[in-house]
mmCIF file of C-alpha atoms in Angstrom:
data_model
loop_
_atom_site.group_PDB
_atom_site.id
_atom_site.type_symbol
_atom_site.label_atom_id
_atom_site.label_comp_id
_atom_site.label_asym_id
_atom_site.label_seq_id
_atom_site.Cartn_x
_atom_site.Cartn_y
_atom_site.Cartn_z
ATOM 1 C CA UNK A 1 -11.771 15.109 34.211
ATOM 2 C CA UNK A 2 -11.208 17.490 30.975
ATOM 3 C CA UNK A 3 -11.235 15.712 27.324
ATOM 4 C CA UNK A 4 -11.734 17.151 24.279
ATOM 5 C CA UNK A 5 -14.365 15.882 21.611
ATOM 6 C CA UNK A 6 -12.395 14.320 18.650
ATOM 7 C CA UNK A 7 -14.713 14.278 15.408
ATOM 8 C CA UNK A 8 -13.552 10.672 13.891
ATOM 9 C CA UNK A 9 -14.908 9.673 10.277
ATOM 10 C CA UNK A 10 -16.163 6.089 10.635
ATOM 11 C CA UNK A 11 -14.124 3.520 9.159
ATOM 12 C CA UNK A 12 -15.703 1.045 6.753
ATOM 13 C CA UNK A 13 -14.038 -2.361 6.630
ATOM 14 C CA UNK A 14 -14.182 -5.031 4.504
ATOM 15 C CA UNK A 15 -12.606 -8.005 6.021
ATOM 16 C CA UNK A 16 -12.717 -11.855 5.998
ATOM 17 C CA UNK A 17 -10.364 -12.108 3.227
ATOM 18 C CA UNK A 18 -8.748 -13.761 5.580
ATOM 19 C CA UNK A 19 -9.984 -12.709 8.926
ATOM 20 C CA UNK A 20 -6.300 -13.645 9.692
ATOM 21 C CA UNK A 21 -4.901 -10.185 8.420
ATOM 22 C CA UNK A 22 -8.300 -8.339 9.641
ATOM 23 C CA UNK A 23 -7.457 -9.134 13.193
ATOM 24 C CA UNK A 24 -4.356 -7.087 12.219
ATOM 25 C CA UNK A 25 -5.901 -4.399 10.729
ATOM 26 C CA UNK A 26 -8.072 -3.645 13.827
ATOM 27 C CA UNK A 27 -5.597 -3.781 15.985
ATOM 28 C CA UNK A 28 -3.052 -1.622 14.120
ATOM 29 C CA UNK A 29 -5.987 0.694 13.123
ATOM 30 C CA UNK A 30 -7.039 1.232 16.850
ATOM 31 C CA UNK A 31 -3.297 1.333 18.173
ATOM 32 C CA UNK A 32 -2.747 4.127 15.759
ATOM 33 C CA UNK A 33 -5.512 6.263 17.145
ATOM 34 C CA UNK A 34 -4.636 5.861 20.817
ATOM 35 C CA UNK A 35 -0.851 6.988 19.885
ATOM 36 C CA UNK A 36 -2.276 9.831 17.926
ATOM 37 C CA UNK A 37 -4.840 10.869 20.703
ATOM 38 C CA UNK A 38 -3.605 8.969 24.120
ATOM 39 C CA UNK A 39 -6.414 8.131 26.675
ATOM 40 C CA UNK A 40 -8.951 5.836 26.022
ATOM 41 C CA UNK A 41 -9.339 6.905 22.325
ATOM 42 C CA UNK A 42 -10.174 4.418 20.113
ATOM 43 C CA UNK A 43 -11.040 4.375 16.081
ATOM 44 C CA UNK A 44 -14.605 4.460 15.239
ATOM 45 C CA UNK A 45 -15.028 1.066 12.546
ATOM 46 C CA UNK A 46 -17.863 -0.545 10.800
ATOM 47 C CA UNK A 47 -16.602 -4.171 9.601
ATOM 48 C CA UNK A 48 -18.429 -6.432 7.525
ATOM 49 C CA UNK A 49 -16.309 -9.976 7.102
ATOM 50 C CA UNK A 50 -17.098 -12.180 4.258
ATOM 51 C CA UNK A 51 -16.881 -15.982 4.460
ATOM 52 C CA UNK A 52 -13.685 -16.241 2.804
ATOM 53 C CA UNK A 53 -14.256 -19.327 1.177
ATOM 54 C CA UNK A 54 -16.841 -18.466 -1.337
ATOM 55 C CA UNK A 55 -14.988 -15.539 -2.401
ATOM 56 C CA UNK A 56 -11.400 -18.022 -2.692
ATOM 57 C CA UNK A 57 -13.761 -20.185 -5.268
ATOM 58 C CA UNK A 58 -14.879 -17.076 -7.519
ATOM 59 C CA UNK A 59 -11.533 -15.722 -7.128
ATOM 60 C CA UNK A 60 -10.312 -19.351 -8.472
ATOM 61 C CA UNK A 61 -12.953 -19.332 -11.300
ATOM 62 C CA UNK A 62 -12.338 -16.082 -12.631
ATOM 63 C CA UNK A 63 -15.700 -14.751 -11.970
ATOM 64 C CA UNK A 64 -14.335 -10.989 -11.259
ATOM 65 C CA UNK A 65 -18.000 -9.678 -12.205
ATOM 66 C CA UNK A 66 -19.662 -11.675 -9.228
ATOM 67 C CA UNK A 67 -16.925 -10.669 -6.973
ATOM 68 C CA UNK A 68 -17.558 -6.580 -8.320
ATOM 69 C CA UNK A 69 -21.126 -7.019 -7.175
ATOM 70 C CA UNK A 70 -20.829 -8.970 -3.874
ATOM 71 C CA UNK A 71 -17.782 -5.947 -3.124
ATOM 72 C CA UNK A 72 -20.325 -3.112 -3.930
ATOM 73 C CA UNK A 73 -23.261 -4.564 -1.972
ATOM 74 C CA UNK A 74 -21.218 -4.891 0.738
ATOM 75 C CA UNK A 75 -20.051 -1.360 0.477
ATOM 76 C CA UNK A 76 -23.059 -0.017 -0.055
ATOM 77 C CA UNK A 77 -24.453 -1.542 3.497
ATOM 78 C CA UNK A 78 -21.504 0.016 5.099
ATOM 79 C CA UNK A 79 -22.140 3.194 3.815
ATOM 80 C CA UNK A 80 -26.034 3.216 4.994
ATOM 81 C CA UNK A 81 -24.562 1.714 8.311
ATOM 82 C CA UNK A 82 -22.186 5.150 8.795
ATOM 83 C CA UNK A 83 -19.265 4.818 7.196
ATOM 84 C CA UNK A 84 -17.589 7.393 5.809
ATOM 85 C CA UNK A 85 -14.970 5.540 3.914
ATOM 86 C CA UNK A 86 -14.165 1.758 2.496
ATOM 87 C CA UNK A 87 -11.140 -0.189 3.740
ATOM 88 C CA UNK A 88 -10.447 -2.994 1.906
ATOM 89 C CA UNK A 89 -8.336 -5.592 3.449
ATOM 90 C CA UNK A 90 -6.686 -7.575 1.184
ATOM 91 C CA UNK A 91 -4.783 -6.264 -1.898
ATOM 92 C CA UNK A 92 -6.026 -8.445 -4.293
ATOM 93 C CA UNK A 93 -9.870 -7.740 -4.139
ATOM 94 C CA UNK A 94 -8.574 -3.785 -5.040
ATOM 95 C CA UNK A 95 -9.455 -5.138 -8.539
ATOM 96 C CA UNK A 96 -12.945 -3.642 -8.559
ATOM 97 C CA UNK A 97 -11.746 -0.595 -6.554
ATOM 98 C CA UNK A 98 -12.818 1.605 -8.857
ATOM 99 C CA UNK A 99 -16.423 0.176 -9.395
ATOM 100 C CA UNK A 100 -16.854 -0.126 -5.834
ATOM 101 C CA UNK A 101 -16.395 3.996 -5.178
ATOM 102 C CA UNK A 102 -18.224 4.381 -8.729
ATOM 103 C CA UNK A 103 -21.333 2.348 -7.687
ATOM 104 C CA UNK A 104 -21.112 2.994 -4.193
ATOM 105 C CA UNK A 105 -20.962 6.379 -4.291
ATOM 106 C CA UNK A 106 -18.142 6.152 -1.521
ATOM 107 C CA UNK A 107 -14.224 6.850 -0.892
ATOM 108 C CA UNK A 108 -12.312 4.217 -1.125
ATOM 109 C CA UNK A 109 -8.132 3.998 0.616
ATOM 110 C CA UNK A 110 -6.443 2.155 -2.412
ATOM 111 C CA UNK A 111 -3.989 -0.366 -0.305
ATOM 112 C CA UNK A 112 -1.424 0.613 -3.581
ATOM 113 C CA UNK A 113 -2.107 4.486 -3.320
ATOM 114 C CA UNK A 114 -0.483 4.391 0.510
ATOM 115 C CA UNK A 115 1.968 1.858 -0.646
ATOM 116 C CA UNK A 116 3.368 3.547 -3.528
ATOM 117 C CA UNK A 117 3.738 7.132 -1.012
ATOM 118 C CA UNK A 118 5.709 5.274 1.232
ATOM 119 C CA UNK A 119 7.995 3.279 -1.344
ATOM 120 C CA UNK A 120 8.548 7.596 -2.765
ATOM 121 C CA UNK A 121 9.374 8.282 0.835
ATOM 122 C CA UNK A 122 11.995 6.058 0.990
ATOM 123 C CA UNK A 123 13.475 6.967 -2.736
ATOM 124 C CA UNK A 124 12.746 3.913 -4.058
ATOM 125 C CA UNK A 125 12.060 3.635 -7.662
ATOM 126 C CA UNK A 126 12.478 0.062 -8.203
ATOM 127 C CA UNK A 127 10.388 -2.966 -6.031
ATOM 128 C CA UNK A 128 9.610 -6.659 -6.533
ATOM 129 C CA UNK A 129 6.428 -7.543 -5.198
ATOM 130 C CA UNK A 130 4.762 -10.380 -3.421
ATOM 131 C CA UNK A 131 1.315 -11.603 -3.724
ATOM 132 C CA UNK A 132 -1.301 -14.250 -5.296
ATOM 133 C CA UNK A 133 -0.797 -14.709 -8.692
ATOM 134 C CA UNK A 134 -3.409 -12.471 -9.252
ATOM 135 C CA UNK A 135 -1.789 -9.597 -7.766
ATOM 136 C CA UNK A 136 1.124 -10.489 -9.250
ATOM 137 C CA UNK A 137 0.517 -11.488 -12.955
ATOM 138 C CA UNK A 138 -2.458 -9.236 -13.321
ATOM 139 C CA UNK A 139 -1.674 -5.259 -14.426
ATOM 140 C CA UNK A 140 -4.516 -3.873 -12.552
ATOM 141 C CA UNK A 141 -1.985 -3.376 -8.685
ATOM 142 C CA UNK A 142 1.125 -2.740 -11.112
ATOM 143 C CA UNK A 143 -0.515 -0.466 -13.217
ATOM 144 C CA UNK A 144 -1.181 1.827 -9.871
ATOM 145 C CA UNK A 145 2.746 2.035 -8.917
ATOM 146 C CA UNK A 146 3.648 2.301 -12.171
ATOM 147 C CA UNK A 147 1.182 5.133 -13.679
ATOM 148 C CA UNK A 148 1.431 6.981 -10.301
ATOM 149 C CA UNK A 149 4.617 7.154 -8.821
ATOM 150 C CA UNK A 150 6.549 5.842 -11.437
ATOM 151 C CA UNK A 151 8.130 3.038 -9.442
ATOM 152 C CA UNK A 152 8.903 -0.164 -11.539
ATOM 153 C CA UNK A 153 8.159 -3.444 -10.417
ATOM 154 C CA UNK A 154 9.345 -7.117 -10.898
ATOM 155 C CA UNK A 155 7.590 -10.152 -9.955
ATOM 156 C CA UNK A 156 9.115 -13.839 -9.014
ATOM 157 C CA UNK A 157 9.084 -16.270 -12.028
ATOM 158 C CA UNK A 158 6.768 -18.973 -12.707
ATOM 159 C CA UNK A 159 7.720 -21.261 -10.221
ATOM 160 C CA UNK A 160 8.218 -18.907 -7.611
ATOM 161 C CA UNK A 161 4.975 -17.533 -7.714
ATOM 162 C CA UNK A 162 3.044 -20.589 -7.498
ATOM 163 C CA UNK A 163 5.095 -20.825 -4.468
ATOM 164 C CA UNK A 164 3.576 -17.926 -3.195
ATOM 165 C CA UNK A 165 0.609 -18.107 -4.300
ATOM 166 C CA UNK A 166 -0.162 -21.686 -2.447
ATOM 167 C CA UNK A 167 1.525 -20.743 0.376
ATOM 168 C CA UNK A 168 -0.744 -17.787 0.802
ATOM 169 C CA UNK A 169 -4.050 -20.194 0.695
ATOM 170 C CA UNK A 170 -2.475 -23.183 1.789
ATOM 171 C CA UNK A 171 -1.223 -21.920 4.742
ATOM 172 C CA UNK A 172 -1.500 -18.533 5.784
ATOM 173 C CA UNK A 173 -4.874 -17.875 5.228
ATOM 174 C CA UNK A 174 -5.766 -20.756 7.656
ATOM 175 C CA UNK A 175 -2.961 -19.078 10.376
ATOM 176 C CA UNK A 176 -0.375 -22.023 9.761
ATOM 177 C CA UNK A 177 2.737 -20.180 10.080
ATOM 178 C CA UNK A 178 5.220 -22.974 8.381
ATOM 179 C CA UNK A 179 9.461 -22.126 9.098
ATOM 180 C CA UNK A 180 9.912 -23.677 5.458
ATOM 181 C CA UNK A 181 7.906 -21.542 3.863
ATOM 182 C CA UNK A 182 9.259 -18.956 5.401
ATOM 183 C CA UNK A 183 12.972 -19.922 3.785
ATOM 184 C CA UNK A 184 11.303 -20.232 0.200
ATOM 185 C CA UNK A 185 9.931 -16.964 0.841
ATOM 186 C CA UNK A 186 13.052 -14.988 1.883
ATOM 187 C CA UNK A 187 14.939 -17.134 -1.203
ATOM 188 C CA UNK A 188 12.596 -15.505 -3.388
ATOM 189 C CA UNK A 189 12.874 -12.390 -1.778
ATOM 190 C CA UNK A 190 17.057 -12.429 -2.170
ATOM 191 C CA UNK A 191 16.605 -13.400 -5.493
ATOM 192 C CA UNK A 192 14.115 -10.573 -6.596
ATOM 193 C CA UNK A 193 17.021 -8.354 -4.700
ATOM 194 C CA UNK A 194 19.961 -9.724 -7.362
ATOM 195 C CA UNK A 195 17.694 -8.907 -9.937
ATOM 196 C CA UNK A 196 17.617 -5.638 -8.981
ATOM 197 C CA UNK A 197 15.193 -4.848 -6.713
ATOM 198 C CA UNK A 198 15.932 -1.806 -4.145
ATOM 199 C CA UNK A 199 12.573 -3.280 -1.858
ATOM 200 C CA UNK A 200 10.091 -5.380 -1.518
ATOM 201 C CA UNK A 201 6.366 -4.822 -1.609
ATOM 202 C CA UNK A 202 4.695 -7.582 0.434
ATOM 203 C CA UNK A 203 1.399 -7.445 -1.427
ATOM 204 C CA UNK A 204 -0.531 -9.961 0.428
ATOM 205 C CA UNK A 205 -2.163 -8.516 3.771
ATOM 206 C CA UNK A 206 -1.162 -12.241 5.276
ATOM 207 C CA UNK A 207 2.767 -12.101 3.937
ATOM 208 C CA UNK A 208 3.214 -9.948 7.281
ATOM 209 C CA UNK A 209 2.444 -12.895 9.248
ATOM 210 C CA UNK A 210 5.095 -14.803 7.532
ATOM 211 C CA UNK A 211 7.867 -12.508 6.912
ATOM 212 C CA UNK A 212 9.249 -9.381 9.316
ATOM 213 C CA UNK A 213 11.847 -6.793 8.388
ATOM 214 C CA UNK A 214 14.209 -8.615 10.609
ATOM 215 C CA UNK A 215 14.486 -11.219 8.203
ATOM 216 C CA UNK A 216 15.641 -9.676 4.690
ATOM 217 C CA UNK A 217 18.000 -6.904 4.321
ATOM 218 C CA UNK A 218 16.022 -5.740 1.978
ATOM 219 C CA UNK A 219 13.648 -2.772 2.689
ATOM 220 C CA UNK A 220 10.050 -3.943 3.082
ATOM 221 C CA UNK A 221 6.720 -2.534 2.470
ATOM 222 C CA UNK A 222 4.313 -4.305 4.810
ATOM 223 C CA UNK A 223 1.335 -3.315 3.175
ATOM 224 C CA UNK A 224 -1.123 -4.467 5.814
ATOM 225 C CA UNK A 225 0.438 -1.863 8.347
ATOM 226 C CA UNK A 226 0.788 1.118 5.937
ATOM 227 C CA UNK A 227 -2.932 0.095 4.808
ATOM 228 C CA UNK A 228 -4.163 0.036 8.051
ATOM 229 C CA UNK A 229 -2.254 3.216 9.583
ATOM 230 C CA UNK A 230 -3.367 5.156 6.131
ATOM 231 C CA UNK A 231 -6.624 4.773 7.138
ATOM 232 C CA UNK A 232 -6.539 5.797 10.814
ATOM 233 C CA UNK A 233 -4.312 9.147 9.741
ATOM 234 C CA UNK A 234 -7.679 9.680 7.300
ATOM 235 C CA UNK A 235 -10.180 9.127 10.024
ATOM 236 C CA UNK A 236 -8.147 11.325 12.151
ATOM 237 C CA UNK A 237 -7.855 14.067 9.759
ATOM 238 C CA UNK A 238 -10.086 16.972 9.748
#
């Protein structure tokens, strides 16, 4: 049987936040790889999964700085396991992105970065985005599509995004997959649409779960798949 050796960086994950939308990003990850390579080929990770719940308290008690140094340590043992690059998946913890390459001394695939490229693809210059309140209310995920691609976004009001925001731990962070949700969701969704959004960033790597393309006429950006397929395309790349 001929093959050819593929040279495949190692893939550093950080996942457990929730291991919900990690299952997803090893599967898409790996499926990407075998369509870009056939066979048996397969994507060469490194996870390390947190136990969600005592990052969902810090997150809840603001304490960003304890988060920034449980993210680096964790980096830094992927990188002195192999890896050659950080996935992070969940949006949200992209806050201390850039102390965890800084510190780290390693790449990582900013979840916004590969959003924002596809959202240019598609000549879209205007998106309201979905996500916990801090992803939402917090500049530091705007700031990314707005300084870099020059895409504006809007964001649900108040009551809306507590909406999201509990759904998100309430529910789909535990797997409950709830049809009334679902409703509120695409409501909110249609709404950010009359206001003027031309798509919809779904910046929660569990918002997938919930909502599908199938259900908005809206264009969506399902950043857990463009995430996930960003980072086997780098792997793969020479």
């Amino acid at each position: 049987m001929s093959w050819r050796w593929i040279d495949l960086k190692t893939i550093g994950l950080i996942g457990g936040m929730s291991w919900e939308s990690s299952l997803e990003y090893y599967r898409i990850i790996n499926e990407t790889v075998k369509l870009r390579l056939g066979g048996l080929h397969s994507a060469k990770c490194l996870m390390y999964s947190v136990d969600f719940k005592i990052i969902e308290v810090l997150q809840h008690e603001n304490k960003w700085d304890e988060l920034t140094d449980i993210m680096v340590d964790i980096a830094k043992k992927l990188k002195n396991a192999g890896a050659d690059f950080i996935v992070i998946c969940t949006n949200t913890m992209h806050k201390m992105e850039g102390d965890i390459q800084e510190k780290a001394q390693i790449k990582v695939l900013h979840i916004a970065e590969a959003t924002g490229k596809e959202i240019i693809q598609r000549k879209i210059i205007k998106v309201g985005l979905l996500g916990t309140s801090f992803i939402m209310e917090q500049d530091f995920y705007k700031k990314v599509l707005r300084d870099k691609f020059n895409i504006e976004v809007i964001i649900p009001n108040k009551k809306e995004r507590k909406i999201i925001h509990k759904v998100i731990y309430d529910e789909l962070c535990k797997g409950i997959i709830n049809e009334k949700s679902k409703n509120e969701y695409i409501k909110i969704i249609n709404n950010l649409a009359l206001s003027g959004a031309e798509g919809i960033v779904l910046g929660c790597t569990e918002i997938p779960l919930l909502i599908k393309q199938e259900d908005v006429d809206i264009p969506i950006f399902d950043t857990t798949t463009i995430h996930s397929v960003t980072a086997a395309e780098f792997a793969l790349a020479n």
